[in-house]
Each structure stands twice: as C-alpha cells, then as structure tokens.
Amino acid sequence: PSSLRPFACCCLCMAAGTLRSSISPLAAAAAALATLGTSRHKAAAHAQQQRSIREDELRRHNRPQDAWISLHGKVYDITHFVAKHPPCPQLAWAERVAGRRFEDFLGRDAFGPAHKGCGPDQNCCSSDIRAGLERILQPFHIGTLEPEPPSRAAQSWPDVDPASVELRVESAGGRALQTLSVADLRAAFPRAEREVTHKCTKSGNTKTQRWAGVRIRDLLPPRAADPNAGWEPLVTFVGMDGFGYSLFRSRAEEDDVILAYEQGGSPLDTEAGGPLRLVKDGQHAKWVERILVEQCRE
C-alpha cells in the first residue's frame, strides 16, 4: 500500500549502511523490521517493570495459578516459578507466601536455621541473602510496590505524639481485627516488665535497661484451626518506616516478648524506637504500628 512506502524506504535506507550490497532489499527491510520489533518488545517490558503496584492489588494475587510476591519494593509474578522451586513444605510459596511481602518471612526468628538449605535464608542462596534472592527472582520482575500512605502518626515523625499512634492488629490478608491506642494498651492489658541487656553490633558495648509494656500474646487473636496448613504461623511487626520483623507465633507467645511503651520508667520516644517497640532478647522492630498474624480467627 502507498501508506507503507515511506516506512519501507526508511527501513531500506537504514539497512543499506550496515548490510552488504549482496543482501537483497527485501532481506534488508525484514532485518530492520525485526530490529524495530525487538526494540519495541524491550521498551514494553521495561515499561511493565516500572509499573507501580498497590499492596491491596498484590494481596489479591495469592493463588497457585496467580501468585505474586514483593521483595524490598519490587514485585514479582512467581506463578511459573513455583513449580520449579525446590520443595519446602513450611515455606509453601503459593499457599502461604503469594500475595505477601517476602521479607516478612526472613530472619533468624522466622525462616533461619530451622530451614537450613531449603528456606529463603543465607544457607539457601549466599552470604548476601538480598542479592541472592533478587538474582533468582529477577526474570519474574513486573513492577514496583507503591509505598502505602503514611499514617497520621508517621507523618509527624520523628516528633510523634503517642496520642496519635494507632496500633492495628491484622490478619495476614490485611483485614483489621482491632485498633488500639497507646492509652488502650496501658488501660486494657496487664502491664509486663523485664530487663534486657543489649549488645551493640557496631561498638560491642552492652547496656541493660528496664522495659515495660504489654505481652504480645495478650494482643494476638485466637488461632484458627487449619489442619491442612502444615506450618508454624508467623507474627510480623511492621514499623512506621515499613520495616517488618517476624517471629514464629510460638516464640511471640512466650513471657519475655513484649510490646514496650516505656523505657526506664519513662514513655518511649522515637529515638528509642517509640512510642511502641518490640522487645525480647534484645530490642527489635522500632516504631511498631501494625501486627500481622497468620492463621488467626477473623
């Protein structure tokens, strides 16, 4: 058609400078068109990887036939990866991890030494777990996780007013089970106190401090009976900075694990990880405002 003549001539001109004269004009045009098609495909793939994906959309892709996960702000479609991953019943990629933030499953109190060689830990990939996992998942990258809007308390960080903090206890699927203020925690739950000696990983210095707060087990909803799950449920603590720290529920229910609102008899400030901070054998998960609970009764 006459409408294609300018485009065909352009393709032939581009090809003439790079192909030998013995190549026919038709072959040169075909090569130019193939190059154009490849460029468009790469551009489309790049655009898809730049796609911004909300967390509620991520959570909807939680089935073996439609499985997405996120890791450190990137989203991956692992639907075709699941069948090829070495079996690890406790991990259960499609039934458990799909629709979630993968980093919530990491750490020594979640999938660590107990899953040597089969879980997403340093024994499975390399000494650099993040680099190892991102290398494995890179072919399945489809976009970036859109940051959630900061809560009212987080918007004023680091000058956080404890009265503005709302602790949300949620199911793993994101459904809110209860919302509590710091005043609610003080008034409605038994006070728990403990001393913790913390060793700084950088300086090596140790410091013993007294913490007060609420035992985590008093905040957790009842377990849901699920005989087919076959895994130990996790409890994940998420801070205002988006950082998550996970414990197996059996560990979270022990006496020494508390959500602290005081340090040394004074309310926790943000410098010390307040207004709410997870404390156990050391200090963990600062600025906590969400607790995600697997296998809970909703």
Short mmCIF file of C-alpha atoms in Angstrom, two decimals:
data_model
loop_
_atom_site.label_atom_id
_atom_site.label_comp_id
_atom_site.label_asym_id
_atom_site.label_seq_id
_atom_site.Cartn_x
_atom_site.Cartn_y
_atom_site.Cartn_z
CA PRO A 1 0.00 0.00 0.00
CA SER A 2 1.13 3.56 -0.67
CA SER A 3 0.91 4.39 3.05
CA LEU A 4 3.74 1.96 3.81
CA ARG A 5 6.12 3.20 1.08
CA PRO A 6 7.82 5.90 3.18
CA PHE A 7 8.32 3.43 6.05
CA ALA A 8 9.70 0.72 3.72
CA CYS A 9 12.06 3.22 2.09
CA CYS A 10 13.27 4.33 5.51
CA CYS A 11 13.94 0.72 6.54
CA LEU A 12 15.87 0.10 3.32
CA CYS A 13 17.96 3.22 3.81
CA MET A 14 18.84 2.23 7.39
CA ALA A 15 19.75 -1.27 6.27
CA ALA A 16 21.89 -0.12 3.35
CA GLY A 17 24.54 1.38 5.58
CA THR A 18 25.03 -1.75 7.63
CA LEU A 19 24.36 -4.67 5.31
CA ARG A 20 26.46 -5.72 2.37
CA SER A 21 25.21 -4.82 -1.06
CA SER A 22 24.77 -8.50 -1.91
CA ILE A 23 21.81 -8.65 0.50
CA SER A 24 18.52 -8.07 -1.25
CA PRO A 25 16.42 -5.03 -0.40
CA LEU A 26 13.65 -7.34 0.85
CA ALA A 27 16.01 -9.08 3.32
CA ALA A 28 17.34 -5.71 4.49
CA ALA A 29 13.83 -4.44 5.15
CA ALA A 30 12.96 -7.62 7.06
CA ALA A 31 16.07 -7.23 9.24
CA ALA A 32 15.20 -3.61 10.00
CA LEU A 33 11.64 -4.56 10.92
CA ALA A 34 12.89 -7.33 13.21
CA THR A 35 15.20 -4.88 14.98
CA LEU A 36 12.31 -2.46 15.38
CA GLY A 37 10.11 -5.22 16.82
CA THR A 38 12.80 -6.26 19.32
CA SER A 39 13.24 -2.66 20.45
CA ARG A 40 9.50 -2.27 20.97
CA HIS A 41 9.38 -5.53 22.95
CA LYS A 42 12.21 -4.36 25.20
CA ALA A 43 10.55 -0.99 25.68
CA ALA A 44 7.24 -2.67 26.61
CA ALA A 45 8.99 -4.99 29.09
CA HIS A 46 10.83 -2.03 30.63
CA ALA A 47 7.57 -0.08 30.95
CA GLN A 48 5.92 -3.03 32.68
CA GLN A 49 8.80 -3.28 35.18
CA GLN A 50 8.28 0.39 36.00
CA ARG A 51 4.60 -0.23 36.78
CA SER A 52 3.52 0.89 40.24
CA ILE A 53 1.52 -1.76 42.14
CA ARG A 54 -0.51 -1.12 45.29
CA GLU A 55 -0.31 -3.52 48.21
CA ASP A 56 -4.01 -4.35 48.04
CA GLU A 57 -3.51 -5.43 44.41
CA LEU A 58 -0.51 -7.56 45.42
CA ARG A 59 -2.60 -9.30 48.08
CA ARG A 60 -5.23 -10.34 45.52
CA HIS A 61 -2.67 -12.45 43.61
CA ASN A 62 -2.48 -15.15 46.26
CA ARG A 63 -3.27 -18.41 44.46
CA PRO A 64 -1.04 -21.10 42.89
CA GLN A 65 -2.36 -20.17 39.43
CA ASP A 66 -1.83 -16.44 40.08
CA ALA A 67 0.99 -15.85 42.56
CA TRP A 68 2.75 -12.52 43.12
CA ILE A 69 5.17 -11.51 45.87
CA SER A 70 7.18 -8.40 46.69
CA LEU A 71 10.74 -8.14 47.97
CA HIS A 72 12.32 -4.87 49.07
CA GLY A 73 9.98 -2.75 47.00
CA LYS A 74 9.95 -4.86 43.82
CA VAL A 75 7.01 -7.02 42.71
CA TYR A 76 7.44 -10.42 41.06
CA ASP A 77 4.98 -12.75 39.32
CA ILE A 78 6.19 -16.15 40.55
CA THR A 79 3.34 -18.19 39.05
CA HIS A 80 5.68 -20.09 36.72
CA PHE A 81 8.50 -20.17 39.28
CA VAL A 82 6.53 -22.02 41.98
CA ALA A 83 6.57 -25.40 40.23
CA LYS A 84 10.35 -25.22 39.74
CA HIS A 85 11.30 -24.21 43.29
CA PRO A 86 12.73 -26.99 45.48
CA PRO A 87 10.04 -28.27 47.84
CA CYS A 88 9.90 -26.75 51.30
CA PRO A 89 6.57 -27.56 52.98
CA GLN A 90 6.98 -24.89 55.65
CA LEU A 91 7.58 -22.22 53.04
CA ALA A 92 4.68 -23.13 50.71
CA TRP A 93 5.27 -20.46 48.09
CA ALA A 94 1.83 -20.42 46.51
CA GLU A 95 -0.36 -21.26 49.51
CA ARG A 96 1.46 -19.07 52.02
CA VAL A 97 3.85 -16.52 50.53
CA ALA A 98 1.81 -15.47 47.48
CA GLY A 99 0.30 -12.01 47.90
CA ARG A 100 2.73 -11.08 50.69
CA ARG A 101 5.95 -9.20 51.28
CA PHE A 102 8.64 -11.87 51.07
CA GLU A 103 10.93 -10.08 53.53
CA ASP A 104 8.34 -10.79 56.27
CA PHE A 105 9.43 -14.43 56.14
CA LEU A 106 13.14 -13.78 56.65
CA GLY A 107 15.20 -13.55 59.82
CA ARG A 108 16.54 -15.86 62.48
CA ASP A 109 13.22 -15.92 64.35
CA ALA A 110 11.31 -16.86 61.19
CA PHE A 111 12.96 -18.85 58.38
CA GLY A 112 16.53 -19.15 59.57
CA PRO A 113 18.48 -22.12 60.97
CA ALA A 114 15.32 -24.23 61.21
CA HIS A 115 15.17 -24.29 57.41
CA LYS A 116 18.82 -24.75 56.56
CA GLY A 117 19.20 -25.48 52.88
CA CYS A 118 15.55 -25.17 51.89
CA GLY A 119 14.18 -21.87 53.13
CA PRO A 120 14.86 -18.29 51.97
CA ASP A 121 17.89 -17.86 54.21
CA GLN A 122 21.64 -17.41 53.89
CA ASN A 123 22.08 -21.17 53.61
CA CYS A 124 19.83 -21.31 50.55
CA CYS A 125 21.36 -18.51 48.50
CA SER A 126 24.58 -16.89 49.62
CA SER A 127 26.07 -14.76 52.36
CA ASP A 128 24.23 -11.83 50.79
CA ILE A 129 20.62 -13.01 51.07
CA ARG A 130 19.10 -9.94 49.42
CA ALA A 131 21.37 -10.13 46.38
CA GLY A 132 20.86 -13.89 46.10
CA LEU A 133 17.08 -13.71 46.19
CA GLU A 134 16.88 -10.75 43.82
CA ARG A 135 19.10 -12.60 41.35
CA ILE A 136 16.81 -15.64 41.43
CA LEU A 137 13.64 -13.57 41.11
CA GLN A 138 14.83 -11.02 38.54
CA PRO A 139 13.30 -12.81 35.49
CA PHE A 140 9.89 -12.53 37.14
CA HIS A 141 10.06 -8.80 37.95
CA ILE A 142 6.85 -6.99 36.89
CA GLY A 143 6.84 -3.69 38.77
CA THR A 144 7.49 -1.74 41.96
CA LEU A 145 5.46 -1.79 45.15
CA GLU A 146 3.76 1.55 45.70
CA PRO A 147 4.53 2.86 49.19
CA GLU A 148 1.48 2.99 51.42
CA PRO A 149 0.40 6.46 52.55
CA PRO A 150 1.99 7.20 55.93
CA SER A 151 -0.28 7.06 58.96
CA ARG A 152 -1.18 10.24 60.81
CA ALA A 153 1.45 9.46 63.44
CA ALA A 154 4.14 8.67 60.86
CA GLN A 155 3.54 11.98 59.09
CA SER A 156 4.87 13.81 62.14
CA TRP A 157 7.91 11.55 62.60
CA PRO A 158 10.29 11.99 64.41
CA ASP A 159 8.14 14.25 66.61
CA VAL A 160 5.47 11.58 67.10
CA ASP A 161 2.71 12.31 69.58
CA PRO A 162 1.93 9.00 71.37
CA ALA A 163 -1.74 10.01 71.42
CA SER A 164 -1.77 9.90 67.60
CA VAL A 165 -0.49 6.30 67.36
CA GLU A 166 -2.98 3.62 66.34
CA LEU A 167 -1.78 0.01 66.59
CA ARG A 168 -3.55 -2.17 64.01
CA VAL A 169 -3.71 -5.92 64.56
CA GLU A 170 -4.43 -7.51 61.15
CA SER A 171 -4.83 -10.89 59.54
CA ALA A 172 -2.16 -11.91 57.03
CA GLY A 173 -4.59 -10.89 54.28
CA GLY A 174 -4.76 -7.31 55.59
CA ARG A 175 -8.10 -7.37 57.38
CA ALA A 176 -8.10 -5.19 60.52
CA LEU A 177 -9.02 -7.22 63.63
CA GLN A 178 -8.60 -4.48 66.22
CA THR A 179 -7.17 -0.97 66.55
CA LEU A 180 -5.63 0.17 69.82
CA SER A 181 -4.16 3.43 71.09
CA VAL A 182 -1.22 3.61 73.49
CA ALA A 183 -3.73 4.61 76.19
CA ASP A 184 -5.75 1.46 75.40
CA LEU A 185 -2.65 -0.69 75.81
CA ARG A 186 -1.94 0.86 79.21
CA ALA A 187 -5.52 0.60 80.46
CA ALA A 188 -6.87 -2.65 79.00
CA PHE A 189 -3.94 -5.09 79.27
CA PRO A 190 -1.79 -6.36 82.14
CA ARG A 191 1.49 -4.49 82.48
CA ALA A 192 4.61 -6.57 81.82
CA GLU A 193 8.16 -5.53 82.78
CA ARG A 194 11.56 -7.01 82.02
CA GLU A 195 15.24 -6.17 81.91
CA VAL A 196 17.14 -6.67 78.69
CA THR A 197 20.89 -6.47 78.13
CA HIS A 198 21.59 -5.33 74.61
CA LYS A 199 24.96 -5.56 72.86
CA CYS A 200 25.58 -3.03 70.12
CA THR A 201 26.64 -4.82 66.93
CA LYS A 202 28.85 -1.89 65.86
CA SER A 203 30.65 -0.85 69.05
CA GLY A 204 30.34 -4.07 71.07
CA ASN A 205 29.16 -2.07 74.10
CA THR A 206 26.47 -3.58 76.31
CA LYS A 207 23.66 -1.81 78.15
CA THR A 208 20.98 -3.15 80.48
CA GLN A 209 17.63 -1.36 80.53
CA ARG A 210 14.22 -1.95 82.05
CA TRP A 211 11.26 -2.02 79.68
CA ALA A 212 7.52 -2.02 80.34
CA GLY A 213 4.61 -2.76 78.04
CA VAL A 214 2.16 -5.47 77.02
CA ARG A 215 2.88 -9.15 76.42
CA ILE A 216 2.44 -9.91 72.75
CA ARG A 217 0.37 -13.00 73.48
CA ASP A 218 -2.28 -10.78 75.10
CA LEU A 219 -2.69 -8.90 71.81
CA LEU A 220 -2.98 -11.88 69.46
CA PRO A 221 -6.36 -13.14 68.22
CA PRO A 222 -7.18 -16.84 68.73
CA ARG A 223 -5.61 -19.30 66.33
CA ALA A 224 -7.75 -20.66 63.53
CA ALA A 225 -7.94 -24.43 63.31
CA ASP A 226 -6.33 -25.36 60.00
CA PRO A 227 -5.16 -28.99 59.99
CA ASN A 228 -4.07 -28.72 56.36
CA ALA A 229 -1.73 -25.77 56.80
CA GLY A 230 1.25 -27.82 57.94
CA TRP A 231 3.33 -24.85 59.08
CA GLU A 232 4.06 -22.76 62.14
CA PRO A 233 2.26 -19.40 61.79
CA LEU A 234 4.20 -16.15 61.84
CA VAL A 235 3.55 -12.87 63.63
CA THR A 236 5.04 -9.85 61.82
CA PHE A 237 5.63 -6.45 63.42
CA VAL A 238 5.69 -3.52 60.99
CA GLY A 239 7.08 -0.12 61.92
CA MET A 240 6.28 3.36 60.66
CA ASP A 241 9.33 3.03 58.40
CA GLY A 242 7.80 -0.03 56.70
CA PHE A 243 10.36 -2.43 58.20
CA GLY A 244 8.90 -5.78 59.22
CA TYR A 245 10.24 -8.27 61.76
CA SER A 246 8.72 -11.74 62.07
CA LEU A 247 8.55 -14.36 64.82
CA PHE A 248 7.03 -17.79 64.86
CA ARG A 249 3.84 -17.48 66.89
CA SER A 250 5.08 -19.97 69.47
CA ARG A 251 8.02 -17.63 70.16
CA ALA A 252 5.86 -14.50 70.16
CA GLU A 253 3.63 -16.03 72.86
CA GLU A 254 6.48 -16.53 75.35
CA ASP A 255 6.61 -14.39 78.51
CA ASP A 256 9.70 -12.40 77.55
CA VAL A 257 8.25 -10.95 74.33
CA ILE A 258 6.57 -7.60 74.91
CA LEU A 259 5.42 -4.53 73.02
CA ALA A 260 7.09 -1.83 75.08
CA TYR A 261 5.75 1.67 75.69
CA GLU A 262 8.20 2.61 78.49
CA GLN A 263 11.95 2.51 78.99
CA GLY A 264 13.47 3.17 82.41
CA GLY A 265 10.11 4.34 83.75
CA SER A 266 9.57 6.97 81.02
CA PRO A 267 7.46 6.84 77.84
CA LEU A 268 9.42 5.65 74.82
CA ASP A 269 10.47 8.44 72.48
CA THR A 270 11.22 7.92 68.79
CA GLU A 271 14.98 7.87 69.36
CA ALA A 272 14.49 4.75 71.50
CA GLY A 273 12.11 3.19 68.98
CA GLY A 274 8.87 4.50 70.47
CA PRO A 275 6.11 5.10 71.07
CA LEU A 276 5.83 1.29 70.62
CA ARG A 277 8.73 -1.15 70.19
CA LEU A 278 9.05 -4.92 70.09
CA VAL A 279 11.38 -6.14 72.86
CA LYS A 280 12.58 -9.67 73.52
CA ASP A 281 16.19 -10.99 73.76
CA GLY A 282 17.41 -7.62 72.59
CA GLN A 283 15.46 -4.75 71.06
CA HIS A 284 13.69 -5.29 67.77
CA ALA A 285 11.22 -3.59 65.40
CA LYS A 286 11.09 0.09 66.24
CA TRP A 287 8.06 2.40 65.85
CA VAL A 288 5.59 -0.51 65.60
CA GLU A 289 2.13 0.39 64.30
CA ARG A 290 0.95 -2.89 62.68
CA ILE A 291 0.95 -6.54 63.73
CA LEU A 292 0.17 -9.14 61.03
CA VAL A 293 -0.98 -12.53 62.31
CA GLU A 294 -1.12 -15.72 60.22
CA GLN A 295 -3.78 -18.39 60.76
CA CYS A 296 -5.88 -16.32 63.11
CA ARG A 297 -9.61 -16.49 63.72
CA GLU A 298 -11.19 -13.47 61.99
#
